[in-house]
mmCIF file of C-alpha atoms in Angstrom:
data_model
loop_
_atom_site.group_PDB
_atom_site.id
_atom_site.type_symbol
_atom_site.label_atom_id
_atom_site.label_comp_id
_atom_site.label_asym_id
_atom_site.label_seq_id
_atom_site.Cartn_x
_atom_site.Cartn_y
_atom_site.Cartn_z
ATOM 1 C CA UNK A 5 95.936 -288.743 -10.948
ATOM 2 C CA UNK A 6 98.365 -288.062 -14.027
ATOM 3 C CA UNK A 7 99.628 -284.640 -14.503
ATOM 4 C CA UNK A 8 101.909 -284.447 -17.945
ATOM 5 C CA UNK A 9 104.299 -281.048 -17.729
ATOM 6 C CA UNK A 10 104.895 -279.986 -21.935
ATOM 7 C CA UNK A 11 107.617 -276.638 -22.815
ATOM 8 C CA UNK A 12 106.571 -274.606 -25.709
ATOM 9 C CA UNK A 13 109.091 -272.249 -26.326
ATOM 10 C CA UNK A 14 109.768 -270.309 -23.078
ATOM 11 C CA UNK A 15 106.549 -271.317 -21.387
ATOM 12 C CA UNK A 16 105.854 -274.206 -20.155
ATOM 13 C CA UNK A 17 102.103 -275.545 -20.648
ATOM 14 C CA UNK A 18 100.699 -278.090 -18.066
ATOM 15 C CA UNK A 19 98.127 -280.670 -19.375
ATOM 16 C CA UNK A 20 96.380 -282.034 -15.968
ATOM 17 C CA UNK A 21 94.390 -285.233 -16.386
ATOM 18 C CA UNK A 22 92.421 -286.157 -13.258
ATOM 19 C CA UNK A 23 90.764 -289.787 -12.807
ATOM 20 C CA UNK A 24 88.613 -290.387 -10.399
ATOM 21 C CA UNK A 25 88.811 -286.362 -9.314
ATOM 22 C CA UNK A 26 85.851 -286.853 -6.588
ATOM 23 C CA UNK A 27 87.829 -289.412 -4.435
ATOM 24 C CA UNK A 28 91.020 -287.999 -4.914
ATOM 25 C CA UNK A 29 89.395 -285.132 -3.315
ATOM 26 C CA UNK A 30 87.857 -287.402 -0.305
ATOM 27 C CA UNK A 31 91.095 -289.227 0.407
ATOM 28 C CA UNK A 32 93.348 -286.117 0.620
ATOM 29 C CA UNK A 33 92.186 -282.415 -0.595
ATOM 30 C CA UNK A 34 94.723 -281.063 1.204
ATOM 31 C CA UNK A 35 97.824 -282.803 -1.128
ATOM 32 C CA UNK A 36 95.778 -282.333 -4.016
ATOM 33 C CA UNK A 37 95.481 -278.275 -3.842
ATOM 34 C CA UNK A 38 99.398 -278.256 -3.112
ATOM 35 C CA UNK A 39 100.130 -279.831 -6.107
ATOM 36 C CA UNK A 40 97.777 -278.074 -8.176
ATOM 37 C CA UNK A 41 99.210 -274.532 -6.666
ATOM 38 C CA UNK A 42 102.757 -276.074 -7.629
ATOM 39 C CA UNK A 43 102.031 -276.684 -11.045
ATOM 40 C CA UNK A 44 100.385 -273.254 -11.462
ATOM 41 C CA UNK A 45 103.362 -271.663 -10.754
ATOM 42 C CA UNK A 46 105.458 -274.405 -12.906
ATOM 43 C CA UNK A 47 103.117 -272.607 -15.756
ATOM 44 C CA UNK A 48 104.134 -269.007 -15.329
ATOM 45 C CA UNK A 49 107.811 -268.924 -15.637
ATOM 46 C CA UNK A 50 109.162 -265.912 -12.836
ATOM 47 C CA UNK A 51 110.613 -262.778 -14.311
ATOM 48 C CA UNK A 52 113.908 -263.743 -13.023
ATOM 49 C CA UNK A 53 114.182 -267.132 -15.040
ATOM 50 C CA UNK A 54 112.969 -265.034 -18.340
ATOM 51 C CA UNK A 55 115.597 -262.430 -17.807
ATOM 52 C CA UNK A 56 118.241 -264.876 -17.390
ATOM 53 C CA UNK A 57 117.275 -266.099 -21.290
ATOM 54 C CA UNK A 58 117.165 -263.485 -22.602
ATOM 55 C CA UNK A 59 120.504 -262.335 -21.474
ATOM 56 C CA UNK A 60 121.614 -265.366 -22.579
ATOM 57 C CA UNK A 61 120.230 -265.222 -26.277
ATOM 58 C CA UNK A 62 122.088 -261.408 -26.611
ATOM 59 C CA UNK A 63 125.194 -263.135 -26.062
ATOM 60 C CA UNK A 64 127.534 -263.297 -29.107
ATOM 61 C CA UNK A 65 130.726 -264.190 -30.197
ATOM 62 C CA UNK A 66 132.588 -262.075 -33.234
ATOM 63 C CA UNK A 67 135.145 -263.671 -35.027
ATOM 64 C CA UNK A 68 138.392 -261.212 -36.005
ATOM 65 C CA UNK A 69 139.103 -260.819 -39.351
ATOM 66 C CA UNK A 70 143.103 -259.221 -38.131
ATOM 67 C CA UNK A 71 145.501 -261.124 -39.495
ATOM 68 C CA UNK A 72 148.906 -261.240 -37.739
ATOM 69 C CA UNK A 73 152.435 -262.506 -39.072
ATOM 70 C CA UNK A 74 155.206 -262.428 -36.214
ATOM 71 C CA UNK A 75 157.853 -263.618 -39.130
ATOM 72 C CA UNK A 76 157.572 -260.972 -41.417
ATOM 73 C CA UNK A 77 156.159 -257.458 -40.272
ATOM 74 C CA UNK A 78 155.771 -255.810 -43.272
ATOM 75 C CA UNK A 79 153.505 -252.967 -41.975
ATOM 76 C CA UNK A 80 156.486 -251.259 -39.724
ATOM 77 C CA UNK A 81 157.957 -249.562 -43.380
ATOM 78 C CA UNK A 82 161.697 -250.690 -43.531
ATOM 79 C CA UNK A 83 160.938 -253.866 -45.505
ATOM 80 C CA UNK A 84 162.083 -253.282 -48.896
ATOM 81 C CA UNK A 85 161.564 -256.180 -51.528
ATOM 82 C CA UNK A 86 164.560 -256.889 -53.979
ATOM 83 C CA UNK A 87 164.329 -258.445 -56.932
ATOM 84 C CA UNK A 88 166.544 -260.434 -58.686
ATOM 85 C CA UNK A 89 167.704 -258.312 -61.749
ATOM 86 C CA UNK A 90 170.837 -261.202 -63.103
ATOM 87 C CA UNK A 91 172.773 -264.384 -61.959
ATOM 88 C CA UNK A 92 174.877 -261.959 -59.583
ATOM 89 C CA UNK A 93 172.953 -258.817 -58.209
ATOM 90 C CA UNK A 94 169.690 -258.069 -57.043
ATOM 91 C CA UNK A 95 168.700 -254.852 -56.853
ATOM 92 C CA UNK A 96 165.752 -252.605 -55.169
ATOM 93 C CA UNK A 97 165.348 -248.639 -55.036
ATOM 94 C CA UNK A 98 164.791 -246.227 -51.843
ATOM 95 C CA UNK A 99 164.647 -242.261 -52.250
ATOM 96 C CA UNK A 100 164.741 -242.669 -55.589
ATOM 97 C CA UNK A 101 168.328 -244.315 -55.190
ATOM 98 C CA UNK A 102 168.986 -247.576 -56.914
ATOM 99 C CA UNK A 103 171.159 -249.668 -54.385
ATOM 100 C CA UNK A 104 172.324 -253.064 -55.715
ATOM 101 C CA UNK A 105 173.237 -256.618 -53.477
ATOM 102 C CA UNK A 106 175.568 -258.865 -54.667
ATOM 103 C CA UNK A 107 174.220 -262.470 -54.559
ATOM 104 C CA UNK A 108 177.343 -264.086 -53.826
ATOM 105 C CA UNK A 109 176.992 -262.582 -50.444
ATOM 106 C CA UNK A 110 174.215 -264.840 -49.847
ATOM 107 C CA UNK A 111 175.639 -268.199 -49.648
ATOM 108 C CA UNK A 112 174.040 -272.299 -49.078
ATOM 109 C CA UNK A 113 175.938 -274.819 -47.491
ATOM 110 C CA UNK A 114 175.239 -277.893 -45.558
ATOM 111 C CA UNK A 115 172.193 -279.102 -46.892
ATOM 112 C CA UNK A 116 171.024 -282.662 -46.249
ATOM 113 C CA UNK A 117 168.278 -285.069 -46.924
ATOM 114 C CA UNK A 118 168.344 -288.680 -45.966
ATOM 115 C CA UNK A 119 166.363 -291.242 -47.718
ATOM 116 C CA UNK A 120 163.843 -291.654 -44.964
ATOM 117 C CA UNK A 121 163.570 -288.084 -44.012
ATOM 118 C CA UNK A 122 160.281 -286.064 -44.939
ATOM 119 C CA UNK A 123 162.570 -282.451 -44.777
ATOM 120 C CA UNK A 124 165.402 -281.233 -46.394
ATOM 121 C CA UNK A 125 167.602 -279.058 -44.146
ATOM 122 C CA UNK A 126 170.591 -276.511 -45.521
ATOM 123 C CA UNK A 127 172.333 -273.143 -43.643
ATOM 124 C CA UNK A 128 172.033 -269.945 -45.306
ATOM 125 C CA UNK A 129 174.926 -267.455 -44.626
ATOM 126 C CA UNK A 130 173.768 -263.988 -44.906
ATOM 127 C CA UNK A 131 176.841 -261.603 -45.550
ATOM 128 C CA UNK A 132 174.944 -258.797 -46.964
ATOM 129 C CA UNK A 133 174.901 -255.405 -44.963
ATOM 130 C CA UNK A 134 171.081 -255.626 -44.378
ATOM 131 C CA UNK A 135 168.780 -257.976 -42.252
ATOM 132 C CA UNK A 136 167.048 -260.651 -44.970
ATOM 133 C CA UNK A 137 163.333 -261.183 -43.517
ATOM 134 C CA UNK A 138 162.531 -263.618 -46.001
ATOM 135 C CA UNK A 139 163.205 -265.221 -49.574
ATOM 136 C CA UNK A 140 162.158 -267.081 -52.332
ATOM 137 C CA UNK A 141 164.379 -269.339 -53.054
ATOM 138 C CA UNK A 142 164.245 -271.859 -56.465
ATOM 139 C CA UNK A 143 166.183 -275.517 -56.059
ATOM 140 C CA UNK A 144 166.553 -277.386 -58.841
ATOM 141 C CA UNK A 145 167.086 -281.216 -57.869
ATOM 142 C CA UNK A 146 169.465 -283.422 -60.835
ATOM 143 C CA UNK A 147 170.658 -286.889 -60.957
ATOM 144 C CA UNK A 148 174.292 -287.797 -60.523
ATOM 145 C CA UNK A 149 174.346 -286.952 -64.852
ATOM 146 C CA UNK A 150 173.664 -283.657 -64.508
ATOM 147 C CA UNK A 151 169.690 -284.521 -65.189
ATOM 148 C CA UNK A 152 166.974 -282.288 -64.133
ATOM 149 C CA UNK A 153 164.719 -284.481 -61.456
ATOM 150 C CA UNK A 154 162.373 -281.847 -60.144
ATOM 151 C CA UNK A 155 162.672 -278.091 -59.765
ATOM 152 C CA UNK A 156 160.511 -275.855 -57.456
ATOM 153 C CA UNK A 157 160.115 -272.241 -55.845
ATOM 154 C CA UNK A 158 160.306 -271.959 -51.874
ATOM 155 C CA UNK A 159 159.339 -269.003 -50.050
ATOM 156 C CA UNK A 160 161.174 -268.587 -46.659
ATOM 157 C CA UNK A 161 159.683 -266.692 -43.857
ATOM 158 C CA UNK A 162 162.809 -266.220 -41.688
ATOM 159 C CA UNK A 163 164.999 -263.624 -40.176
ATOM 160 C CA UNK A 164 168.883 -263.935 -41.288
ATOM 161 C CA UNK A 165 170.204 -261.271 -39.752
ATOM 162 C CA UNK A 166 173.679 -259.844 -41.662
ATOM 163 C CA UNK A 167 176.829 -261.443 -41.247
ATOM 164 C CA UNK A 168 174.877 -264.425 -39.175
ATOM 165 C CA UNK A 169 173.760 -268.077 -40.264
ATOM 166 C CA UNK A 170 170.653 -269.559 -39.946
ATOM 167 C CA UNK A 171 169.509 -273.008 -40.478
ATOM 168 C CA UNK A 172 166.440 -273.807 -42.629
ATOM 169 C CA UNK A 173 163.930 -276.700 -42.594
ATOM 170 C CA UNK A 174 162.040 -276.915 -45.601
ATOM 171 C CA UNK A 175 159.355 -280.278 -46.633
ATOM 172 C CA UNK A 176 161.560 -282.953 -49.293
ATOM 173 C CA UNK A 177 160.609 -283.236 -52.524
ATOM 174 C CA UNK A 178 160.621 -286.637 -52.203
ATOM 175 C CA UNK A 179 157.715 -287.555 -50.677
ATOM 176 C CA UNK A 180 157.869 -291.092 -51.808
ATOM 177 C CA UNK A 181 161.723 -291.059 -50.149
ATOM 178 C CA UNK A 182 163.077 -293.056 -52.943
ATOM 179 C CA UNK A 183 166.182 -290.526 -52.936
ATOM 180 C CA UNK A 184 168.950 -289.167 -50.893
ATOM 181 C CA UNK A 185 171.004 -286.522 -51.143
ATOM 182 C CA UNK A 186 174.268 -287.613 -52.216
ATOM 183 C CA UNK A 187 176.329 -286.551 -49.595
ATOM 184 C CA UNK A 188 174.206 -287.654 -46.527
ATOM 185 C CA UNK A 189 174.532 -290.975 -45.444
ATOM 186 C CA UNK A 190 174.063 -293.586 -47.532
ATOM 187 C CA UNK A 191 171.341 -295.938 -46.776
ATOM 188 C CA UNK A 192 170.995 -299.507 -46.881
ATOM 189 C CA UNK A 193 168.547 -300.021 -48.978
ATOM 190 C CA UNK A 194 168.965 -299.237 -52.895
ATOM 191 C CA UNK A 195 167.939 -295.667 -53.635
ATOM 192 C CA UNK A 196 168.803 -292.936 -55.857
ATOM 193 C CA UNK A 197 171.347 -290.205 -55.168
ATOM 194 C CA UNK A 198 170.994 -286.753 -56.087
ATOM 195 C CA UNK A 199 172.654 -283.043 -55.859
ATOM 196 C CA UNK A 200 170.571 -279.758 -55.738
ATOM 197 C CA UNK A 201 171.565 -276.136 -56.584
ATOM 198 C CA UNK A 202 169.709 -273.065 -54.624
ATOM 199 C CA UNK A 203 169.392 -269.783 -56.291
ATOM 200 C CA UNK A 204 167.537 -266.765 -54.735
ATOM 201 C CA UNK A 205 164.697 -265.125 -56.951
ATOM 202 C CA UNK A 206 163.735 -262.383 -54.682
ATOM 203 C CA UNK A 207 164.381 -261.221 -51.079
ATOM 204 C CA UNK A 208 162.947 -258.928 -48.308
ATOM 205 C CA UNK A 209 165.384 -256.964 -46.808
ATOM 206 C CA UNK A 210 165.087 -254.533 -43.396
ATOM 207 C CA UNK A 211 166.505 -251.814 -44.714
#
């Protein structure tokens, strides 16, 4: 006897073929009508096991569409952007008052890129009266002529609080590290040095 079990769907549909049913039968009737009652109840799935899909199939995972930022939490109402109205002052307005931040209390030092190194890395001195949240920053990169290399805008997403110093990573320019900044160490290898300069465009302040 071959019995061949097929699943449609969520039933399952049993295709019985019998050879020789008659001595089957002689041999041992009683096997054959246990296996036969087996397979019957193989074909009607309990209530149980059908529940158990179902709940399953209801199951469903929603995807959030919140976005969070734990650098810069604009929504709490005390960030103010300033914009960069001249070489020394940046200015922004609250209550209708115009309140202006001198630039030169906003100072770069220390920066530093080796030849092999895939970041640049400077300190930025905040000695404003407010909390800076963030910049934009542009750094213009020249030879050791005075010639412009490259120039590009960074946005920082830092805190700085006032009168403290924080250090900033930021990816080199150089992604082909065939310079170095001219006061980092010099490598062995023949390369290119290079200064920068690092003026802010536009800041967000916690007022």
């Amino acid at each position: 006897m071959t019995v061949t079990v097929r699943l449609d769907g969520n039933r399952a549909t049993c295709e019985i073929y019998i050879c020789d049913l008659k001595s089957c039968l002689m041999k041992n009737p009683r096997l054959f009508y246990i296996i036969l009652s087996a397979l019957l109840l193989l074909a009607s799935p309990s209530d149980s096991y059908g529940k158990k899909i179902k709940q399953f199939l209801k199951v469903k995972t929603e995807r959030s569409n919140k976005i969070t930022n734990n650098k810069l939490e604009i929504s709490t109402g005390n960030l103010i952007a300033v914009d960069v109205c001249g070489l020394d002052s940046a200015t922004f307005m609250k209550d209708s008052v115009l309140y202006s931040i001198n630039l030169s209390s906003i100072k770069f030092a220390g920066y530093d890129k080796a030849l092999t190194s895939a970041k640049e890395s400077f300190h930025t001195i905040n000695e404003t009266p407010y909390d800076i949240m963030g910049m934009t920053l542009r750094i213009v990169y020249k030879d050791m002529k005075g010639r412009m290399l490259h120039s590009r805008e960074v946005t920082i997403e830092k805190k700085i609080p006032h009168d403290e110093t924080r250090k900033i990573d930021i990816p080199s320019w150089d992604s082909q590290k065939s310079f170095y900044y001219y006061l980092s160490n010099k490598p062995k290898r023949v390369a290119a040095p290079y200064k920068v300069t690092i003026t802010p465009l536009s800041l967000i302040i916690n007022y």
